[in-house]
PDB file of C-alpha atoms and ligand atoms in Angstrom:
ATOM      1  CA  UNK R   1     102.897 100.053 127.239  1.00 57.00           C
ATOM      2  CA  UNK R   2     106.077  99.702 124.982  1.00 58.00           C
ATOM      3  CA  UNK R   3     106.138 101.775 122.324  1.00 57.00           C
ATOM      4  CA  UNK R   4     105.621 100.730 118.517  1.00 77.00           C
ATOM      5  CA  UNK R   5     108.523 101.020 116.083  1.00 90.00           C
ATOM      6  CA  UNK R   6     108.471 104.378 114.500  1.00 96.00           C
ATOM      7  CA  UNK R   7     108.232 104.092 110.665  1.00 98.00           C
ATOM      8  CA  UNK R   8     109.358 107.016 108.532  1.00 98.00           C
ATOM      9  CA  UNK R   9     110.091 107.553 105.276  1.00 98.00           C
ATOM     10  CA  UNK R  10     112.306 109.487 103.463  1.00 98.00           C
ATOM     11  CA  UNK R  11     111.941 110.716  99.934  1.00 98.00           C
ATOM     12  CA  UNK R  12     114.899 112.287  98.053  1.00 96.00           C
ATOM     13  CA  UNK R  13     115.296 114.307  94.973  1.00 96.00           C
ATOM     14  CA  UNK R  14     116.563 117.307  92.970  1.00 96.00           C
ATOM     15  CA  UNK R  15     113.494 118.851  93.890  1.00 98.00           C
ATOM     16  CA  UNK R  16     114.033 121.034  90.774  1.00 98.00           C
ATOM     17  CA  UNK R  17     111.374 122.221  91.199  1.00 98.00           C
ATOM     18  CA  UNK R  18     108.492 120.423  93.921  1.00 98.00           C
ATOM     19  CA  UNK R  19     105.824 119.434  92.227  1.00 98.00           C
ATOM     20  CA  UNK R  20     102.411 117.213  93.044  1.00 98.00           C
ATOM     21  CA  UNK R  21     103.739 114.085  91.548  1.00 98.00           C
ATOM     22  CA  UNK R  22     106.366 114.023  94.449  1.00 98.00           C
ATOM     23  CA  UNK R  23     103.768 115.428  97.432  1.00 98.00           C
ATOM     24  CA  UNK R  24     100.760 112.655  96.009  1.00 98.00           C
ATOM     25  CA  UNK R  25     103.619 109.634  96.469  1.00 98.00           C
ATOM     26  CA  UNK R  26     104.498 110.939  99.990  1.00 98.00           C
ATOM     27  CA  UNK R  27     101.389 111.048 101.024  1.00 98.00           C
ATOM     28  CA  UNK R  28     100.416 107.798  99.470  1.00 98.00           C
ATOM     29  CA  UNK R  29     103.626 105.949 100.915  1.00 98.00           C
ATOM     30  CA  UNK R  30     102.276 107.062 104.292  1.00 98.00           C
ATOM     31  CA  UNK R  31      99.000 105.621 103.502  1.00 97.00           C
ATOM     32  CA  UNK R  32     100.193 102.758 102.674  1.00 98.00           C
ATOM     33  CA  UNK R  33     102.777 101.635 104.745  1.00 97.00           C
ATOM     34  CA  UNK R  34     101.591 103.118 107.954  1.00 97.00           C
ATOM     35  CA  UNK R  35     104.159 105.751 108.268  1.00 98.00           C
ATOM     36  CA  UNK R  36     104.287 108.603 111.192  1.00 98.00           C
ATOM     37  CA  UNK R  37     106.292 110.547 108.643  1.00 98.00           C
ATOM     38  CA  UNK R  38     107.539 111.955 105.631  1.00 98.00           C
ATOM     39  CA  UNK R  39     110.966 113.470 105.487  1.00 98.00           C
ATOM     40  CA  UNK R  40     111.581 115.232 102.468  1.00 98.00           C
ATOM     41  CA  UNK R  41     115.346 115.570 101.909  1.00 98.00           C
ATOM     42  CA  UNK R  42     116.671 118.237  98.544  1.00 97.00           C
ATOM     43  CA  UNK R  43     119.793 116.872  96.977  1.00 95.00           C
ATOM     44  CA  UNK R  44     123.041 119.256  97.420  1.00 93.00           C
ATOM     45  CA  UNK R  45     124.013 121.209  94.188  1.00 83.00           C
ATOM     46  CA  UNK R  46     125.045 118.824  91.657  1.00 75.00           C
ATOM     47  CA  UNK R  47     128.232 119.218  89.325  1.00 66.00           C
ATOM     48  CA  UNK R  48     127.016 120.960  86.591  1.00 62.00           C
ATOM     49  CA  UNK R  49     128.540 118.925  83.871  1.00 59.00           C
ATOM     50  CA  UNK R  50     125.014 117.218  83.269  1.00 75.00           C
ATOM     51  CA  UNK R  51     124.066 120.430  80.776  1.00 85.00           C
ATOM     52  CA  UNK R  52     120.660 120.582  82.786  1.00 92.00           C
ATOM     53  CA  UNK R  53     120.077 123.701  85.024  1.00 95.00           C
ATOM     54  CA  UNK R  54     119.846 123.379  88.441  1.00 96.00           C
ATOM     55  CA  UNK R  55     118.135 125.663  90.669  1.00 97.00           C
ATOM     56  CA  UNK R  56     120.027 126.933  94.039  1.00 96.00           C
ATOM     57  CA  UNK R  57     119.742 124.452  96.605  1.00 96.00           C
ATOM     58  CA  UNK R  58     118.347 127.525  99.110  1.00 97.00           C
ATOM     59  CA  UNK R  59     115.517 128.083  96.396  1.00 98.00           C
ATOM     60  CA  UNK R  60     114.936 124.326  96.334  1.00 98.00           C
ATOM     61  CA  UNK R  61     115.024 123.742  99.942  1.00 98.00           C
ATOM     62  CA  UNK R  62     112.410 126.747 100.157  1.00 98.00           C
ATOM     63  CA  UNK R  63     110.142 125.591  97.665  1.00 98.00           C
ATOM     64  CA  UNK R  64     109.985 122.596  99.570  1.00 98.00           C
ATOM     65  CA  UNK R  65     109.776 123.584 102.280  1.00 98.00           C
ATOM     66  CA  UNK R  66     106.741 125.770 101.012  1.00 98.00           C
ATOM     67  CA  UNK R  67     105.364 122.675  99.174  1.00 98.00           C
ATOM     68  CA  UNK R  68     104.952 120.853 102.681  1.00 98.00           C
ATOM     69  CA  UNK R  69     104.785 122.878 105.738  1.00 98.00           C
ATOM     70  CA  UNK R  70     101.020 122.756 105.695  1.00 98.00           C
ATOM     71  CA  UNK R  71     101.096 118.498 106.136  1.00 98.00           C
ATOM     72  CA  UNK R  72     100.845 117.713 109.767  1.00 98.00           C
ATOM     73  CA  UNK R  73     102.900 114.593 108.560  1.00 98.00           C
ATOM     74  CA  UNK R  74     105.876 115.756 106.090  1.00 98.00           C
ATOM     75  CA  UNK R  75     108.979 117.290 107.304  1.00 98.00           C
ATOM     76  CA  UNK R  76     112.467 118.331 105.308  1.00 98.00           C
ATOM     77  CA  UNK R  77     115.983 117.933 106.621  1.00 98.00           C
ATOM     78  CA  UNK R  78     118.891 119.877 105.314  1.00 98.00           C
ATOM     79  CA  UNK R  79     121.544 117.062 105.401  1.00 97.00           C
ATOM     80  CA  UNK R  80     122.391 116.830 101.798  1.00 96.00           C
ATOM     81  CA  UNK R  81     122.333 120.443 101.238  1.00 96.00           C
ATOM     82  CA  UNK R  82     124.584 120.946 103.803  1.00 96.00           C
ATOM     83  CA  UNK R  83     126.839 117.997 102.916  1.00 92.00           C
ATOM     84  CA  UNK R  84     129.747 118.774 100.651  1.00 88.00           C
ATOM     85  CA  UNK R  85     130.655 116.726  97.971  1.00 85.00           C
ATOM     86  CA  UNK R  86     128.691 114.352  95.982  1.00 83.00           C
ATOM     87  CA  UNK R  87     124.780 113.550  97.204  1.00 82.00           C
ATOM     88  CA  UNK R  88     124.914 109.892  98.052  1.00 89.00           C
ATOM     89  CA  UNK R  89     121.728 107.855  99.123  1.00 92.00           C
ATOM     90  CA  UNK R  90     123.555 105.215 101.021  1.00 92.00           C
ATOM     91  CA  UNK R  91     125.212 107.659 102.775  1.00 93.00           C
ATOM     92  CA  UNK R  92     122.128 109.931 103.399  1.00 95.00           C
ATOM     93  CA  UNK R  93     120.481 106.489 104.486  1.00 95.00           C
ATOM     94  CA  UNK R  94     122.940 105.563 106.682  1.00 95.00           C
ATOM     95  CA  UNK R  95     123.105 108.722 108.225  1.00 96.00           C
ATOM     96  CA  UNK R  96     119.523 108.998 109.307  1.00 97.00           C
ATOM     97  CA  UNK R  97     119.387 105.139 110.562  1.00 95.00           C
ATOM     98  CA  UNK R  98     122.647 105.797 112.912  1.00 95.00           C
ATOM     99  CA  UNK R  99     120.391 109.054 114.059  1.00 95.00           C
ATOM    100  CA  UNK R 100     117.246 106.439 115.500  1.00 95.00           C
ATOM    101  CA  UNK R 101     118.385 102.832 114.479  1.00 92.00           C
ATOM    102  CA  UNK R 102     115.156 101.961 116.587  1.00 95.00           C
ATOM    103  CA  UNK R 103     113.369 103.560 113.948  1.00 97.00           C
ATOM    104  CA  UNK R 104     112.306 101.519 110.556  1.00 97.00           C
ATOM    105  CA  UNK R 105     113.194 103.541 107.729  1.00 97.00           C
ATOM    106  CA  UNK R 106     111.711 103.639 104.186  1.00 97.00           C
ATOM    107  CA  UNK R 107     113.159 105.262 101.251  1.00 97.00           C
ATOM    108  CA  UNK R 108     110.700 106.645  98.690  1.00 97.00           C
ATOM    109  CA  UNK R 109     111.138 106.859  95.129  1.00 96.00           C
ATOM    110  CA  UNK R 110     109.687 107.016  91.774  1.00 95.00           C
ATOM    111  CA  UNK R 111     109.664 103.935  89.295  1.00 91.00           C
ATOM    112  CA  UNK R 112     112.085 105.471  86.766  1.00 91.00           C
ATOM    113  CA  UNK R 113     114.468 106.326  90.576  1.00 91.00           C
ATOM    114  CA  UNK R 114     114.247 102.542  91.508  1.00 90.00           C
ATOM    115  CA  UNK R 115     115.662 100.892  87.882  1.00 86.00           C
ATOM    116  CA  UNK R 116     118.561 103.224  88.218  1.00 84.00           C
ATOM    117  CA  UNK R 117     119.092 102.055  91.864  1.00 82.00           C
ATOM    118  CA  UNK R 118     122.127  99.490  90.721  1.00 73.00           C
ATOM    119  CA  UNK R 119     123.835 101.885  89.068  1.00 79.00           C
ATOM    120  CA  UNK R 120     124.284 104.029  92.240  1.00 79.00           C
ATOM    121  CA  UNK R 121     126.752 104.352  94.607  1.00 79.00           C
ATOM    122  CA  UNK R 122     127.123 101.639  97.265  1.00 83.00           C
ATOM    123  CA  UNK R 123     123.653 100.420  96.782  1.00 79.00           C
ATOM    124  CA  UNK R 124     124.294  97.262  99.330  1.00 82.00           C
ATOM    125  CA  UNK R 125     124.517  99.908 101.965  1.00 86.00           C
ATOM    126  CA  UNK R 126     121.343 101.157 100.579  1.00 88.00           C
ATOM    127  CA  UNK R 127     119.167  97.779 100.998  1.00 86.00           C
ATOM    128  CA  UNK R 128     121.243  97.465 104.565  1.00 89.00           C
ATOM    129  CA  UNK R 129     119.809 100.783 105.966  1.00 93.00           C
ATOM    130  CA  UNK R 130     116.150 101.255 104.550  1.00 94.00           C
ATOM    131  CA  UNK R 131     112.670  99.227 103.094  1.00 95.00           C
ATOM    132  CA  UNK R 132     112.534 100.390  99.272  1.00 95.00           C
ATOM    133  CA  UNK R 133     109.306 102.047  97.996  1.00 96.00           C
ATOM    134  CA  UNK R 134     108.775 101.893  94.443  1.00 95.00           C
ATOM    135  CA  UNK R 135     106.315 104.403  93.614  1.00 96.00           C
ATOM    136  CA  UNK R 136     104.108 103.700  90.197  1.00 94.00           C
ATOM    137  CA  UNK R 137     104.922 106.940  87.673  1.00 93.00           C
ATOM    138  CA  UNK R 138     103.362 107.502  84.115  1.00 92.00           C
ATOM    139  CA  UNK R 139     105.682 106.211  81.170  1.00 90.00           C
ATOM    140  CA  UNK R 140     107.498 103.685  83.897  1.00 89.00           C
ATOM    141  CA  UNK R 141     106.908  99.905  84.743  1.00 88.00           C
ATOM    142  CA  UNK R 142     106.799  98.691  88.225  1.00 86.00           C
ATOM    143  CA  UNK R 143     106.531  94.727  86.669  1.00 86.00           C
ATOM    144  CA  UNK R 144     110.992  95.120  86.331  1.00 86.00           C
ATOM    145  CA  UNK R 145     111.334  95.168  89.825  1.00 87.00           C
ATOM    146  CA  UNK R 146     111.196  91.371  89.832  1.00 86.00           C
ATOM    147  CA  UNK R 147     114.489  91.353  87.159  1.00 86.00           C
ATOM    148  CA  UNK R 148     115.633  94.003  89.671  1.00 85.00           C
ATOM    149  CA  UNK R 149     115.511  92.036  92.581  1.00 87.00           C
ATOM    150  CA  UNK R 150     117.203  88.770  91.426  1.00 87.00           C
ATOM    151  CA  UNK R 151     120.036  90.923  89.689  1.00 84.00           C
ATOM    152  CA  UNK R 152     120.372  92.518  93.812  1.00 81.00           C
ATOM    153  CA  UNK R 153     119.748  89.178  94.828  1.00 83.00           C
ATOM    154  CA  UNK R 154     117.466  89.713  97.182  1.00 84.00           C
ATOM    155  CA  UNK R 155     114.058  87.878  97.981  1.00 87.00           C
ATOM    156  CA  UNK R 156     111.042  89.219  96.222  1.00 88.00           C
ATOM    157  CA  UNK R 157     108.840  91.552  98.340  1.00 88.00           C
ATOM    158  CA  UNK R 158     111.825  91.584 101.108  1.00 89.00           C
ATOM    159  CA  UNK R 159     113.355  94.580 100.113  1.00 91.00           C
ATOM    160  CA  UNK R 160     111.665  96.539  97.144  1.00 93.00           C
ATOM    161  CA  UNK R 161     107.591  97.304  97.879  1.00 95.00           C
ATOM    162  CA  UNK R 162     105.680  98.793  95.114  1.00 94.00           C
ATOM    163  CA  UNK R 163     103.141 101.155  95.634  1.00 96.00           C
ATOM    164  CA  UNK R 164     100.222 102.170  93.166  1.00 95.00           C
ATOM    165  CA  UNK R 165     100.016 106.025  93.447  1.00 95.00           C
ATOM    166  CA  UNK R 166      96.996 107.888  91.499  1.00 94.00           C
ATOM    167  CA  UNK R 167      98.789 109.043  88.058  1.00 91.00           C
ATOM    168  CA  UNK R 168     100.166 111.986  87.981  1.00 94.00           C
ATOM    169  CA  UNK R 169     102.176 112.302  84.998  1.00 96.00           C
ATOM    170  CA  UNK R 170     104.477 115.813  86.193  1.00 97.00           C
ATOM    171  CA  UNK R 171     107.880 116.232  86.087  1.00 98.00           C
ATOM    172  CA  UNK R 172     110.505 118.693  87.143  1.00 98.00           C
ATOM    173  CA  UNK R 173     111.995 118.863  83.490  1.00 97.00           C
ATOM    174  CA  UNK R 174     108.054 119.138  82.127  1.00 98.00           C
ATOM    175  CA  UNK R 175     108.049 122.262  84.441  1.00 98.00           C
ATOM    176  CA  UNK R 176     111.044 123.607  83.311  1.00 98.00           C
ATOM    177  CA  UNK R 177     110.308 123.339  79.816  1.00 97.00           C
ATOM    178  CA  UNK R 178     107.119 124.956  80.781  1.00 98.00           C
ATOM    179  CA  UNK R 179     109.007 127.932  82.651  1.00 98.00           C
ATOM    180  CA  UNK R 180     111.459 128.295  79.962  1.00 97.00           C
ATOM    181  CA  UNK R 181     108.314 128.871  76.903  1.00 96.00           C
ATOM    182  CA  UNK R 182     106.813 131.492  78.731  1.00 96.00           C
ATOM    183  CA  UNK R 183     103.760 128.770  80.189  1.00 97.00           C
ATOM    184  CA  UNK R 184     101.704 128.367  82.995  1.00 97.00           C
ATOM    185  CA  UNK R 185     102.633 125.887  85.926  1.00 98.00           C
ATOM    186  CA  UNK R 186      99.376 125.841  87.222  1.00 98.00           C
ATOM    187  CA  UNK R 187      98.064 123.020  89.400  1.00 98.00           C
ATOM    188  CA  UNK R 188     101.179 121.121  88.585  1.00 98.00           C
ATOM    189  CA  UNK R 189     102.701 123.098  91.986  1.00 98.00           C
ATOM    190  CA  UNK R 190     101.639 124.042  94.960  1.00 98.00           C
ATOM    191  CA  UNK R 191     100.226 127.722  94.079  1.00 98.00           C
ATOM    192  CA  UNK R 192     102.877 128.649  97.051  1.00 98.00           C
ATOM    193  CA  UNK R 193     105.571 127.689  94.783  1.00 98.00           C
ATOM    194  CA  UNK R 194     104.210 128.495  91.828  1.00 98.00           C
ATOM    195  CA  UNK R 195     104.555 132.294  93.684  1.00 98.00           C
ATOM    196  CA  UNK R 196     108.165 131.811  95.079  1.00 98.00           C
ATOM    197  CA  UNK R 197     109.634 131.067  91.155  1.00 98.00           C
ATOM    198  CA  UNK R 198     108.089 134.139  89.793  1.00 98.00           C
ATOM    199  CA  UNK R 199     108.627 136.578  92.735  1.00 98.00           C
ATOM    200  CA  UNK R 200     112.670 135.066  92.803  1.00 98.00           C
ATOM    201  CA  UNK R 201     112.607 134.567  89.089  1.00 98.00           C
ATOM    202  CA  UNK R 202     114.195 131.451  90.139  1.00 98.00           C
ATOM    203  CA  UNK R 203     114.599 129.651  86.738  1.00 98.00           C
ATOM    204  CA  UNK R 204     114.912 133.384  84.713  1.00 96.00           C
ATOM    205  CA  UNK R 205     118.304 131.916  83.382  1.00 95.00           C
ATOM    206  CA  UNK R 206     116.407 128.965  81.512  1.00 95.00           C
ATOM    207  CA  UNK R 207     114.988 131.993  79.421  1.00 85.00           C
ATOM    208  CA  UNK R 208     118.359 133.576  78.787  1.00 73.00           C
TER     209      UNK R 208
HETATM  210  P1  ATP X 301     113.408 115.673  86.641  1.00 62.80           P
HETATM  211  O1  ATP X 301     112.423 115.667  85.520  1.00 62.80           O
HETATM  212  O2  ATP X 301     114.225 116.942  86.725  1.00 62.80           O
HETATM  213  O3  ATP X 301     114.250 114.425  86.747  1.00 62.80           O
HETATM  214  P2  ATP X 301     111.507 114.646  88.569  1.00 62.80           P
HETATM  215  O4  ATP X 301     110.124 115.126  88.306  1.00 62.80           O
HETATM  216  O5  ATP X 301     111.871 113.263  88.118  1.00 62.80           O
HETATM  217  O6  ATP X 301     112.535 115.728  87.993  1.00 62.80           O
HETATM  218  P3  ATP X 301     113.089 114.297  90.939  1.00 62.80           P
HETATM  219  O7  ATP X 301     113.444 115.380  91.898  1.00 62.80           O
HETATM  220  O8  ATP X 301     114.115 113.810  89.977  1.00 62.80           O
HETATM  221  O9  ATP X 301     111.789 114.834  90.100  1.00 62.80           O
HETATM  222  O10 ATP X 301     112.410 113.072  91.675  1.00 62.80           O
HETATM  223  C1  ATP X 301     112.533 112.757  93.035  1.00 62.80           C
HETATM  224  C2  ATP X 301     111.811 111.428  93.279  1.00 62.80           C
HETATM  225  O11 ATP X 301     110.393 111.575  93.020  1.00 62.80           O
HETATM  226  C3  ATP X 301     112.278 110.308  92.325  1.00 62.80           C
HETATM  227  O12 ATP X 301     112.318 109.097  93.072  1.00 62.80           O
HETATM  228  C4  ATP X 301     111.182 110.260  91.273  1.00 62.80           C
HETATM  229  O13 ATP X 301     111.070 108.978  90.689  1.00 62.80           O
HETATM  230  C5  ATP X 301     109.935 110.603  92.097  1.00 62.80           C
HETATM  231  N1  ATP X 301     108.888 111.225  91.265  1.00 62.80           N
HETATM  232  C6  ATP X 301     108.988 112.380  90.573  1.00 62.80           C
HETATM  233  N2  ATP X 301     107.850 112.670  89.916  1.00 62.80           N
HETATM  234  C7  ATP X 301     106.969 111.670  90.191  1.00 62.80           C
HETATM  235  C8  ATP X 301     105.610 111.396  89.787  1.00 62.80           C
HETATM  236  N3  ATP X 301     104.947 112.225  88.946  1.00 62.80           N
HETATM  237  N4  ATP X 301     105.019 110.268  90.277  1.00 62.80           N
HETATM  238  C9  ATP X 301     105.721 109.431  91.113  1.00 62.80           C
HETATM  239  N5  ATP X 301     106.999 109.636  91.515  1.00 62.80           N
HETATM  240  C10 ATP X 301     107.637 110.726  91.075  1.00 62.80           C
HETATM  241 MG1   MG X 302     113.909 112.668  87.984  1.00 62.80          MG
END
């Protein structure tokens, strides 16, 4: 019997910290789109020009790693983390397609993550390696992925495939913020994670 094309998907971020918004896409990508898995994949530390504060990438690779050891179907990979210099998608895209080019590969984001796609480095390469999933987020329009896709050039539906994922409207910064008043993070992490900030005091310097 030949064997059917593996289909996995790869979702990228800061990670800063895991929260459900990111695990409910995931899992909804794989729904979706058929996929054996998710690999979850924490950006590398990022200059820290930006003004924003950016957890150690050890304490975000654990908390994601926390965030999805118990699903049978999400795994994590270290490359960026262990990259130096700049975390590039194409090159993180690239990388995994040269590992299985058998494989079809699927890169996962959010629909603010997709708009800003153009403005990213090499994002031809992008396109060349990987399917797009656009994942629906609160406060973000999937309908300019049409404009998106004619300023790429490239065929409607070919490339970029949006996904309806049940509303979750968390964020990383919304956490932080929360972390930094003194608030609870509740049921916006996984309560594993949740544990690992307070017990590592992981974002104590937001408070400073
Ligand atoms: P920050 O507020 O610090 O930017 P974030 O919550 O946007 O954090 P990221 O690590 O920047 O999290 O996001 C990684 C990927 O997950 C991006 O593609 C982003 O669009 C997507 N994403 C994040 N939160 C959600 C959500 N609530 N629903 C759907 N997609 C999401
Ligand atoms: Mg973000």
């Amino acid at each position: 019997m030949v064997k059917a094309r593996r289909a996995i998907g790869l979702m990228g971020g800061t990670f800063n910290p895991i929260h459900y918004g990111h695990l409910v896409a995931a899992e909804a990508a794989l729904d979706a789109f058929n996929l054996d898995q998710v690999i979850f994949i924490p950006s590398g530390q990022p200059p820290h020009k930006s003004g924003i504060f950016v957890a150690d990438a050890e304490h975000r690779y654990l908390m994601t790693f926390l965030a999805i050891v118990s699903n049978q179907r999400f795994e994590m990979s270290r490359v960026e983390i262990d990259r130096s210099g700049p975390s590039y998608t194409s090159d993180t895209l690239s990388y995994f397609d040269q590992l299985d080019a058998s494989a079809a590969w699927y890169f996962i984001t959010g629909a603010d993550a997709i708009l800003d796609i153009v403005s990213w480095h090499n994002p031809d390469s992008i396109f060349r390696h990987a399917q797009l999933i656009a994942a629906s987020r609160p406060g973000y329009s999937l309908n300019r992925i049409r404009a998106l896709e004619n300023q790429l050039g490239v065929k409607s539906g070919e490339r970029i495939h949006p996904l309806e994922v049940p509303a979750l409207a968390i964020s990383s910064s919304q956490i932080r913020e929360r972390l930094k008043g003194g608030l609870s993070i509740k049921y916006l992490v996984p309560e594993a994670v949740e544990h690992y900030i307070v017990k590592n005091a992981v974002y104590a310097a937001l408070k400073a």
